[in-house]
Amino acid sequence: MAAGRAVLGVRAARRHPIRPLWAILFGHRSRFVRARTPDGRFPLPGWPDSDESWQPRPSSRHGPFGRLGRVNEANAPTGTAAPAGPVDRVDPADLAGSAGPADLGGAAGPVAPARAPRVHYAWVVAGVALLVLLGSAGFRSTPSLMMDALHTEFGWSMGTISSATSVNLSLYGLTAPFAAALMDRFGVRLMVVCALLTISVGSGLTMLMREPWQLVLCWGVLVGLGSGSMAGAFATTVTGRWFRARQGLVTGVLTAAGAAGNLVFLPLGAWLVQQHGWRSAVVVVSLAASAVAVPVLLLMRERPADLGLLPYGATEPPPAPAAEGRALARSLRVLRDAARTRAFWLLAASFAICGATTAGLVGTHFIPAAHDHGLPVTTAASLLALIGVFDVIGTVASGWFTDRFDAGGLLVVYYALRGLSLLLLPQLFAGSLEPPILAFVIFYGLDWVATVPPTVALCRQYFGEDAPIVFGWVLACHQIGAAVVAGLAGVARDALGDYDLAWYVAGGLCAFAVLLCLALRTPGRGTDRAVPALS
């Protein structure tokens, strides 16, 4: 019987040299089970391993030969019985005298080794996260395109419309720390899918609104909660679980997804609003949010251990995640502990200024401010999208710099350059596309969210395993700063007739952020890890 079972294992190995596609897509770990060593660990970090074979596993539901279970023969001495474990083991001595694959009369031939994966699955997960963050950023940017259209159709003031954006930005930030804990509790895939469907429902209901409170409910509350669940804490969770090497670079790429999302959605949204009305834009957002949920369902995985892998660049298994209680209690406990440190308040205050001067002011009011100076809405939206192009370059470069230079020093440089550009902006606006405004777009774009990778790195260095939740709270401060300035800038525009005061105040806030970052003392970075190749 043992010889017959071994022959089936050889045949299965030849038919299935790698894990079948449905197991990759849907995570059927019950069908293909990795054998463990006697102490309960997975024997090899790679997947699929080069010296693995397949054997049948008895099961009353799958006939006399059972399911196929993955085993590793290297851990069982030749001629001895394999130790007991979760999966039955094949005695290599049985293989020597077993029948060949064509019949039971000859010796079994050698099993062809399975090829190792050319690309670590961490890059697949990072690609899915990139797609999610691309969509999330585009969904958030849509209200800035609709401000003039809503003002014209309903007669609502800029301050009233900005209030919905303020609620959106506030909930975007306040949701982040709880979303990080909920991802640990219920899984990344479930949380992200629920967030995308919430955005789809919220943006779709906007078509039916007639009163300002309905705009606040749909776009402020629902879209804010959904997008907040996919905020920076999501990127921090993905990079923290799947990467040990190149964390700064991957964080920069995922952060740059926000700018790339604007690049896709802003020109398209502006064209839809101008040609077909603002309702066509919210329909596109609703459908796109639902579409993005599909690759998340198919490809997202929780941890490398789910596939029998180590994190990218790791040389030893990470510690098992601690069993935590309720997500709300954990988020508040982490906040309580972090709030007792000086570093948390310096990071939170400086990042609040970051939010005030990017998403709160430029992201919300750049298009109407340019339109006040005679620039068409489509041209202004294209400029904001162009900021996103250079933001991708600047943020990826910032991640590369963060892996190599002091994170606190980088923040000082970034905030100083941003403040200088904002102080000059009121003199650069014109009724047509001129070189000075293009120079601002390039310069400011390179600095837009370049602050994120060094801020995430400082959270990891100061707070360790709690870094995703701590960064969630720091991001909450970022969005609170954005929400306050988004509302106040709209009020200032209604009162003064222009945005000049808002730009000058933003430049002064950046100078204050420089002082806060100078007060940070970066902890030791530790020893450098070896960086494996991509393939």
Coordinates of C-alpha atoms in Angstrom, one line a residue:
M1 CA 0.0 0.0 0.0
A2 CA 2.8 2.4 0.9
A3 CA 4.5 1.7 -2.5
G4 CA 1.2 2.4 -4.3
R5 CA 0.7 5.6 -2.5
A6 CA 4.3 6.7 -3.3
V7 CA 3.7 6.1 -7.0
L8 CA 0.6 8.4 -6.9
G9 CA 2.8 11.0 -5.2
V10 CA 5.3 10.8 -8.1
R11 CA 2.6 11.1 -10.7
A12 CA 1.1 14.1 -9.0
A13 CA 4.5 15.8 -8.8
R14 CA 4.9 15.4 -12.5
R15 CA 1.4 16.7 -13.2
H16 CA 1.7 19.6 -10.7
P17 CA 5.3 20.9 -10.5
I18 CA 3.9 24.1 -9.0
R19 CA 0.9 24.9 -6.9
P20 CA -2.2 25.0 -9.1
L21 CA -3.7 28.3 -10.1
W22 CA -6.8 28.0 -8.0
A23 CA -4.8 27.4 -4.9
I24 CA -2.9 30.7 -5.5
L25 CA -6.0 32.7 -6.2
F26 CA -8.3 31.4 -3.5
G27 CA -5.9 30.3 -0.9
H28 CA -7.1 26.6 -0.5
R29 CA -4.5 25.7 2.1
S30 CA -6.7 22.7 3.1
R31 CA -6.1 21.0 -0.2
F32 CA -2.3 21.5 -0.4
V33 CA -0.9 21.4 3.1
R34 CA 2.8 22.1 3.7
A35 CA 4.4 19.5 5.9
R36 CA 6.0 20.7 9.1
T37 CA 9.0 19.6 11.0
P38 CA 8.5 17.9 14.4
D39 CA 8.7 21.3 16.2
G40 CA 5.8 22.6 14.1
R41 CA 7.7 24.9 11.7
F42 CA 7.6 25.0 7.9
P43 CA 10.8 23.2 6.7
L44 CA 11.8 25.6 3.9
P45 CA 11.3 29.4 3.4
G46 CA 10.9 29.2 -0.4
W47 CA 7.8 28.3 -2.4
P48 CA 7.6 26.0 -4.3
D49 CA 10.6 24.2 -2.9
S50 CA 13.0 22.4 -5.2
D51 CA 13.2 19.1 -3.3
E52 CA 9.5 18.6 -2.6
S53 CA 7.3 15.8 -3.8
W54 CA 3.6 15.0 -3.4
Q55 CA 1.8 12.2 -1.5
P56 CA -1.8 11.2 -1.0
R57 CA -3.4 12.0 2.3
P58 CA -6.2 9.7 3.6
S59 CA -9.6 11.3 3.8
S60 CA -13.0 9.8 4.2
R61 CA -14.4 12.4 1.8
H62 CA -11.9 11.9 -1.0
G63 CA -11.8 8.2 -1.7
P64 CA -9.1 5.6 -0.6
F65 CA -6.2 7.7 -1.6
G66 CA -7.3 11.0 0.0
R67 CA -6.0 14.5 -0.8
L68 CA -2.6 15.4 -1.9
G69 CA -0.4 16.8 0.8
R70 CA 3.0 18.5 0.3
V71 CA 6.0 16.9 2.0
N72 CA 9.7 17.5 2.1
E73 CA 11.9 14.5 1.9
A74 CA 15.1 16.3 3.0
N75 CA 14.0 16.1 6.7
A76 CA 13.5 12.3 6.7
P77 CA 16.6 10.1 6.8
T78 CA 16.8 7.5 4.0
G79 CA 15.4 4.1 5.1
T80 CA 13.7 5.4 8.2
A81 CA 10.2 6.4 8.9
A82 CA 9.4 10.0 8.8
P83 CA 8.3 11.6 12.1
A84 CA 4.6 12.1 12.8
G85 CA 3.2 15.4 11.8
P86 CA 0.2 17.1 10.4
V87 CA 0.8 15.3 7.0
D88 CA 1.6 11.6 6.5
R89 CA 5.2 11.2 5.3
V90 CA 6.5 8.8 2.6
D91 CA 9.4 6.5 3.6
P92 CA 12.1 7.1 0.9
A93 CA 13.0 3.4 1.2
D94 CA 9.6 2.5 -0.1
L95 CA 10.3 4.6 -3.2
A96 CA 13.3 2.6 -4.1
G97 CA 11.3 -0.6 -4.7
S98 CA 8.1 0.9 -5.8
A99 CA 6.5 0.7 -9.2
G100 CA 7.2 3.1 -12.0
P101 CA 4.7 5.8 -13.1
A102 CA 3.6 3.8 -16.1
D103 CA 3.0 0.5 -14.3
L104 CA 3.7 -1.2 -11.0
G105 CA 6.5 -3.4 -12.3
G106 CA 9.5 -1.2 -12.3
A107 CA 11.4 1.2 -10.0
A108 CA 10.2 4.7 -9.7
G109 CA 12.1 7.2 -11.7
P110 CA 13.6 10.4 -10.1
V111 CA 11.2 13.2 -9.4
A112 CA 11.8 16.4 -11.4
P113 CA 12.5 19.3 -9.0
A114 CA 9.9 22.1 -8.9
R115 CA 11.2 25.5 -9.9
A116 CA 11.5 28.2 -7.3
P117 CA 9.4 31.3 -8.0
R118 CA 11.1 33.9 -10.0
V119 CA 9.4 36.7 -8.1
H120 CA 8.6 36.7 -4.4
Y121 CA 4.8 36.8 -3.7
A122 CA 5.4 40.0 -1.6
W123 CA 5.6 41.9 -4.9
V124 CA 2.2 40.5 -6.0
V125 CA 0.7 41.8 -2.7
A126 CA 2.4 45.1 -3.1
G127 CA 1.0 45.4 -6.6
V128 CA -2.6 44.8 -5.4
A129 CA -2.0 47.3 -2.6
L130 CA -0.8 49.8 -5.2
L131 CA -4.0 49.3 -7.3
V132 CA -6.1 49.9 -4.2
L133 CA -4.3 53.0 -3.2
L134 CA -4.5 54.4 -6.7
G135 CA -8.2 54.1 -6.7
S136 CA -8.6 55.4 -3.2
A137 CA -6.7 58.6 -4.0
G138 CA -8.7 59.2 -7.1
F139 CA -12.0 58.7 -5.3
R140 CA -11.0 61.3 -2.7
S141 CA -9.9 63.9 -5.3
T142 CA -13.3 64.1 -7.0
P143 CA -15.0 66.7 -4.7
S144 CA -12.5 69.4 -5.7
L145 CA -13.8 68.9 -9.3
M146 CA -17.4 69.4 -8.3
M147 CA -17.2 72.5 -6.2
D148 CA -18.0 75.0 -8.9
A149 CA -20.6 72.7 -10.4
L150 CA -22.4 72.3 -7.1
H151 CA -22.2 76.0 -6.4
T152 CA -23.8 76.8 -9.7
E153 CA -26.5 74.1 -9.5
F154 CA -27.6 74.4 -5.9
G155 CA -26.3 77.8 -4.9
W156 CA -24.3 76.4 -2.0
S157 CA -21.4 78.5 -0.7
M158 CA -17.8 77.4 -1.0
G159 CA -17.7 77.1 2.8
T160 CA -20.7 74.8 2.8
I161 CA -19.3 72.5 0.1
S162 CA -15.9 72.6 1.9
S163 CA -17.5 71.3 5.1
A164 CA -18.2 68.0 3.4
T165 CA -14.6 67.8 2.3
S166 CA -13.6 68.6 5.9
V167 CA -15.7 65.7 7.3
N168 CA -14.2 63.4 4.6
L169 CA -10.7 64.3 5.5
S170 CA -11.3 64.1 9.3
L171 CA -12.9 60.6 9.0
Y172 CA -10.2 59.6 6.6
G173 CA -7.6 60.2 9.3
L174 CA -9.6 59.1 12.4
T175 CA -10.5 55.8 10.8
A176 CA -6.9 54.9 10.0
P177 CA -5.7 53.7 13.4
F178 CA -8.8 51.6 14.0
A179 CA -8.5 50.2 10.5
A180 CA -5.0 49.0 11.2
A181 CA -6.2 47.1 14.3
L182 CA -9.2 45.7 12.5
M183 CA -6.9 44.4 9.8
D184 CA -4.9 42.6 12.4
R185 CA -8.2 41.3 13.9
F186 CA -10.2 40.3 10.8
G187 CA -7.7 40.4 8.0
V188 CA -6.6 42.9 5.3
R189 CA -8.6 41.4 2.5
L190 CA -12.0 41.6 4.3
M191 CA -11.4 45.2 5.5
V192 CA -10.3 46.5 2.1
V193 CA -13.2 44.9 0.2
C194 CA -15.7 46.4 2.8
A195 CA -14.0 49.8 2.4
L196 CA -14.3 49.7 -1.4
L197 CA -17.9 48.8 -1.3
T198 CA -18.6 51.6 1.2
I199 CA -17.0 54.1 -1.2
S200 CA -19.1 52.7 -4.1
V201 CA -22.3 53.1 -2.1
G202 CA -21.5 56.6 -0.8
S203 CA -20.5 58.0 -4.2
G204 CA -23.5 56.4 -5.9
L205 CA -26.0 57.9 -3.4
T206 CA -24.5 61.4 -4.1
M207 CA -26.5 61.4 -7.4
L208 CA -29.7 61.6 -5.4
M209 CA -28.8 64.5 -3.1
R210 CA -30.7 67.7 -2.9
E211 CA -29.5 69.2 0.5
P212 CA -26.1 70.1 1.9
W213 CA -26.4 67.5 4.7
Q214 CA -26.8 64.8 2.1
L215 CA -23.5 65.8 0.6
V216 CA -21.9 65.6 4.0
L217 CA -23.4 62.2 4.7
C218 CA -22.6 60.6 1.3
W219 CA -19.2 62.1 0.4
G220 CA -18.2 63.2 3.9
V221 CA -19.1 60.2 6.1
L222 CA -19.4 57.2 3.8
V223 CA -16.6 58.0 1.4
G224 CA -14.4 59.3 4.3
L225 CA -14.9 56.1 6.2
G226 CA -14.1 53.9 3.2
S227 CA -11.1 55.8 2.0
G228 CA -9.8 56.1 5.6
S229 CA -9.8 52.3 5.9
M230 CA -7.3 52.2 3.0
A231 CA -5.1 55.1 4.3
G232 CA -1.4 55.0 5.1
A233 CA -2.0 52.4 7.8
F234 CA -2.8 49.9 5.1
A235 CA 0.4 50.5 3.3
T236 CA 2.3 50.3 6.6
T237 CA 0.7 47.0 7.4
V238 CA 1.5 45.5 4.0
T239 CA 5.2 46.6 4.0
G240 CA 5.6 45.6 7.7
R241 CA 4.2 42.1 7.1
W242 CA 5.7 41.3 3.7
F243 CA 9.0 43.1 3.5
R244 CA 12.2 43.2 5.6
A245 CA 14.4 44.6 2.8
R246 CA 13.5 47.7 0.8
Q247 CA 10.7 48.8 3.2
G248 CA 11.4 52.4 2.5
L249 CA 11.3 52.0 -1.2
V250 CA 8.0 50.1 -1.2
T251 CA 6.5 52.5 1.2
G252 CA 7.4 55.3 -1.1
V253 CA 5.9 53.6 -4.1
L254 CA 2.7 52.9 -2.3
T255 CA 2.5 56.4 -1.0
A256 CA 3.1 57.7 -4.5
A257 CA 0.0 55.8 -5.6
G258 CA -2.0 58.7 -4.2
A259 CA -0.5 61.0 -6.7
A260 CA -0.8 58.5 -9.5
G261 CA -4.5 58.1 -8.7
N262 CA -4.9 61.9 -9.1
L263 CA -3.1 61.6 -12.4
V264 CA -5.7 59.2 -13.7
F265 CA -8.9 60.5 -12.1
L266 CA -8.5 64.3 -12.2
P267 CA -8.3 64.9 -16.0
L268 CA -10.9 62.2 -16.6
G269 CA -13.2 63.6 -13.9
A270 CA -12.7 67.2 -15.0
W271 CA -13.7 66.2 -18.6
L272 CA -16.7 64.3 -17.4
V273 CA -17.9 67.2 -15.2
Q274 CA -17.5 69.7 -18.0
Q275 CA -19.0 67.6 -20.8
H276 CA -21.6 65.5 -19.0
G277 CA -22.2 67.1 -15.6
W278 CA -20.9 66.2 -12.1
R279 CA -23.2 63.1 -11.8
S280 CA -21.3 61.3 -14.5
A281 CA -18.1 61.6 -12.4
V282 CA -19.6 60.1 -9.3
V283 CA -21.0 57.2 -11.3
V284 CA -17.5 56.4 -12.6
V285 CA -16.1 56.6 -9.0
S286 CA -18.8 54.2 -7.8
L287 CA -18.2 51.6 -10.6
A288 CA -14.4 51.9 -10.3
A289 CA -14.5 51.2 -6.5
S290 CA -16.5 48.1 -7.1
A291 CA -14.1 46.9 -9.9
V292 CA -11.0 47.3 -7.7
A293 CA -12.5 44.9 -5.1
V294 CA -12.1 42.0 -7.6
P295 CA -8.3 41.7 -7.6
V296 CA -8.3 42.2 -3.8
L297 CA -10.5 39.1 -3.4
L298 CA -8.4 37.0 -5.8
L299 CA -4.8 37.9 -5.0
M300 CA -4.5 39.5 -1.6
R301 CA -3.0 37.4 1.2
E302 CA -2.6 38.2 4.9
R303 CA 0.9 37.1 5.7
P304 CA 3.9 35.4 4.0
A305 CA 3.4 32.4 6.3
D306 CA 0.0 31.7 4.6
L307 CA 2.1 30.6 1.6
G308 CA 4.9 29.0 3.5
L309 CA 7.2 32.0 2.8
L310 CA 9.4 34.4 4.8
P311 CA 9.0 38.1 4.3
Y312 CA 11.0 39.5 1.4
G313 CA 14.6 40.0 2.6
A314 CA 14.1 38.1 5.9
T315 CA 16.5 35.3 6.9
E316 CA 14.5 33.9 9.8
P317 CA 10.8 33.6 10.5
P318 CA 9.1 36.7 12.1
P319 CA 7.7 36.3 15.6
A320 CA 4.1 35.0 15.7
P321 CA 1.6 37.8 15.9
A322 CA 0.5 38.4 19.4
A323 CA -3.1 37.5 20.2
E324 CA -4.8 40.8 20.8
G325 CA -8.2 41.6 22.2
R326 CA -10.7 43.9 20.6
A327 CA -9.5 46.2 17.9
L328 CA -10.8 49.3 19.6
A329 CA -9.1 48.5 22.9
R330 CA -5.8 47.8 21.2
S331 CA -5.9 51.0 19.2
L332 CA -6.6 53.1 22.3
R333 CA -3.9 51.2 24.3
V334 CA -1.3 51.9 21.6
L335 CA -2.3 55.6 21.5
R336 CA -2.1 55.8 25.3
D337 CA 1.4 54.3 25.3
A338 CA 2.6 56.4 22.3
A339 CA 1.2 59.6 23.7
R340 CA 3.6 59.3 26.7
T341 CA 6.5 59.9 24.4
R342 CA 7.9 63.1 23.0
A343 CA 8.5 61.7 19.6
F344 CA 4.8 60.9 19.0
W345 CA 3.8 64.5 19.5
L346 CA 6.5 65.9 17.3
L347 CA 5.6 63.5 14.6
A348 CA 1.9 64.1 15.0
A349 CA 2.2 67.9 14.9
S350 CA 4.6 68.0 11.9
F351 CA 2.4 65.6 10.0
A352 CA -0.7 67.7 10.8
I353 CA 1.0 70.6 9.1
C354 CA 1.8 68.3 6.2
G355 CA -1.9 67.5 5.8
A356 CA -2.9 71.1 6.1
T357 CA -0.5 72.2 3.3
T358 CA -1.2 69.4 0.9
A359 CA -4.6 67.7 1.0
G360 CA -6.3 70.4 3.0
L361 CA -5.2 73.4 0.9
V362 CA -3.6 72.5 -2.4
G363 CA -5.6 69.3 -3.0
T364 CA -8.9 70.9 -2.2
H365 CA -8.6 74.6 -3.3
F366 CA -5.9 74.7 -6.0
I367 CA -8.5 74.2 -8.8
P368 CA -10.9 76.9 -7.6
A369 CA -8.0 79.2 -6.8
A370 CA -6.6 78.9 -10.3
H371 CA -10.1 79.3 -11.7
D372 CA -10.4 82.6 -9.8
H373 CA -7.5 83.9 -11.8
G374 CA -9.1 82.9 -15.1
L375 CA -7.6 79.5 -15.7
P376 CA -10.1 76.9 -17.1
V377 CA -11.1 74.1 -14.7
T378 CA -9.8 71.4 -17.0
T379 CA -6.4 73.1 -17.3
A380 CA -6.3 73.6 -13.5
A381 CA -7.2 69.9 -13.0
S382 CA -4.5 68.9 -15.4
L383 CA -1.9 70.9 -13.5
L384 CA -3.0 69.2 -10.3
A385 CA -2.6 65.9 -12.0
L386 CA 0.8 67.0 -13.2
I387 CA 1.7 67.6 -9.6
G388 CA 0.8 63.9 -9.1
V389 CA 3.3 62.9 -11.8
F390 CA 6.2 64.6 -10.1
D391 CA 4.9 63.4 -6.7
V392 CA 5.4 59.8 -7.9
I393 CA 9.0 60.6 -8.7
G394 CA 9.6 62.5 -5.5
T395 CA 8.0 60.0 -3.2
V396 CA 9.7 57.0 -4.7
A397 CA 13.0 58.9 -4.5
S398 CA 12.2 59.8 -0.9
G399 CA 11.7 56.1 0.0
W400 CA 15.1 55.4 -1.6
F401 CA 16.6 58.3 0.4
T402 CA 14.9 57.0 3.6
D403 CA 16.7 53.6 3.3
R404 CA 20.1 55.5 3.2
F405 CA 19.9 58.8 5.1
D406 CA 18.6 60.2 8.4
A407 CA 14.8 60.4 8.3
G408 CA 14.6 63.4 10.5
G409 CA 17.0 65.4 8.4
L410 CA 15.0 64.6 5.3
L411 CA 11.8 66.0 6.9
V412 CA 13.6 69.2 7.6
V413 CA 14.6 69.6 4.0
Y414 CA 11.1 68.7 2.7
Y415 CA 9.2 71.1 4.9
A416 CA 11.6 74.0 4.2
L417 CA 11.2 73.6 0.4
R418 CA 7.5 73.3 0.6
G419 CA 7.0 76.4 2.7
L420 CA 9.1 78.4 0.2
S421 CA 7.0 77.3 -2.8
L422 CA 3.7 78.1 -1.0
L423 CA 4.9 81.6 -0.1
L424 CA 5.6 82.3 -3.8
L425 CA 2.4 80.7 -5.2
P426 CA 0.0 83.8 -5.1
Q427 CA 2.4 85.7 -7.5
L428 CA 2.5 82.8 -9.9
F429 CA -1.2 82.4 -10.8
A430 CA -2.3 83.8 -14.2
G431 CA -5.2 83.5 -16.6
S432 CA -3.2 81.3 -19.0
L433 CA -0.6 78.5 -18.7
E434 CA 2.7 80.3 -18.0
P435 CA 6.2 78.9 -17.1
P436 CA 6.2 80.2 -13.5
I437 CA 3.1 78.1 -12.6
L438 CA 4.6 75.1 -14.4
A439 CA 7.8 75.5 -12.3
F440 CA 5.7 75.5 -9.1
V441 CA 3.9 72.4 -10.2
I442 CA 7.2 70.5 -10.8
F443 CA 8.8 71.8 -7.6
Y444 CA 5.8 71.3 -5.3
G445 CA 5.0 67.9 -6.9
L446 CA 8.4 66.5 -6.0
D447 CA 7.7 67.5 -2.4
W448 CA 4.0 66.7 -2.2
V449 CA 4.0 63.6 0.1
A450 CA 7.7 62.9 0.1
T451 CA 7.3 63.3 3.9
V452 CA 5.5 60.0 4.3
P453 CA 8.4 57.5 3.9
P454 CA 10.6 59.1 6.5
T455 CA 7.7 59.6 8.9
V456 CA 6.8 55.9 8.6
A457 CA 10.4 55.0 9.1
L458 CA 10.5 57.1 12.3
C459 CA 7.4 55.4 13.6
R460 CA 8.9 52.0 13.0
Q461 CA 12.2 53.0 14.7
Y462 CA 10.4 54.5 17.8
F463 CA 7.4 52.1 18.2
G464 CA 8.4 48.8 16.6
E465 CA 5.6 46.3 16.1
D466 CA 2.9 48.9 17.0
A467 CA 4.2 51.2 14.2
P468 CA 1.1 50.6 11.8
I469 CA -1.3 51.7 14.5
V470 CA 0.9 54.5 15.7
F471 CA 1.2 55.8 12.2
G472 CA -2.5 55.5 11.9
W473 CA -2.9 58.0 14.8
V474 CA -0.2 60.2 13.3
L475 CA -2.1 60.1 10.0
A476 CA -5.3 61.0 11.9
C477 CA -3.5 64.2 12.9
H478 CA -2.5 64.7 9.3
Q479 CA -6.1 64.5 8.2
I480 CA -7.4 66.7 11.1
G481 CA -4.9 69.4 10.0
A482 CA -6.1 68.9 6.4
A483 CA -9.8 69.1 7.4
V484 CA -9.3 72.3 9.5
V485 CA -7.4 74.1 6.7
A486 CA -9.8 72.9 4.0
G487 CA -12.8 74.4 5.9
L488 CA -11.0 77.6 6.9
A489 CA -9.6 78.3 3.4
G490 CA -13.2 78.1 2.0
V491 CA -14.4 80.5 4.7
A492 CA -11.4 82.9 3.9
R493 CA -12.3 82.7 0.2
D494 CA -15.9 83.7 0.9
A495 CA -14.9 86.5 3.2
L496 CA -11.9 88.0 1.3
G497 CA -12.6 87.0 -2.3
D498 CA -9.3 85.2 -2.8
Y499 CA -7.0 82.6 -1.3
D500 CA -3.8 84.7 -0.8
L501 CA -4.0 84.7 3.0
A502 CA -4.3 80.9 3.0
W503 CA -1.1 80.4 1.0
Y504 CA 0.9 82.7 3.2
V505 CA -0.3 81.0 6.4
A506 CA 0.5 77.7 4.9
G507 CA 4.1 78.8 4.2
G508 CA 4.4 79.9 7.8
L509 CA 3.2 76.6 9.1
C510 CA 5.9 74.8 7.1
A511 CA 8.5 76.9 8.8
F512 CA 7.1 75.7 12.2
A513 CA 7.2 72.1 11.0
V514 CA 11.0 72.5 10.3
L515 CA 11.5 73.5 14.0
L516 CA 9.5 70.4 15.1
C517 CA 11.6 68.1 13.0
L518 CA 14.8 69.6 14.2
A519 CA 13.7 68.6 17.7
L520 CA 13.4 64.9 16.7
R521 CA 16.3 62.7 17.5
T522 CA 16.4 59.7 15.2
P523 CA 17.1 56.4 17.1
G524 CA 19.7 54.0 16.0
R525 CA 19.0 52.4 12.6
G526 CA 20.5 49.1 13.5
T527 CA 22.5 46.9 11.2
D528 CA 21.8 46.8 7.5
R529 CA 20.1 43.8 6.0
A530 CA 21.1 42.1 2.9
V531 CA 18.9 43.0 0.0
P532 CA 18.0 40.0 -2.3
A533 CA 17.5 40.4 -6.0
L534 CA 14.0 40.8 -7.5
S535 CA 14.3 37.6 -9.4

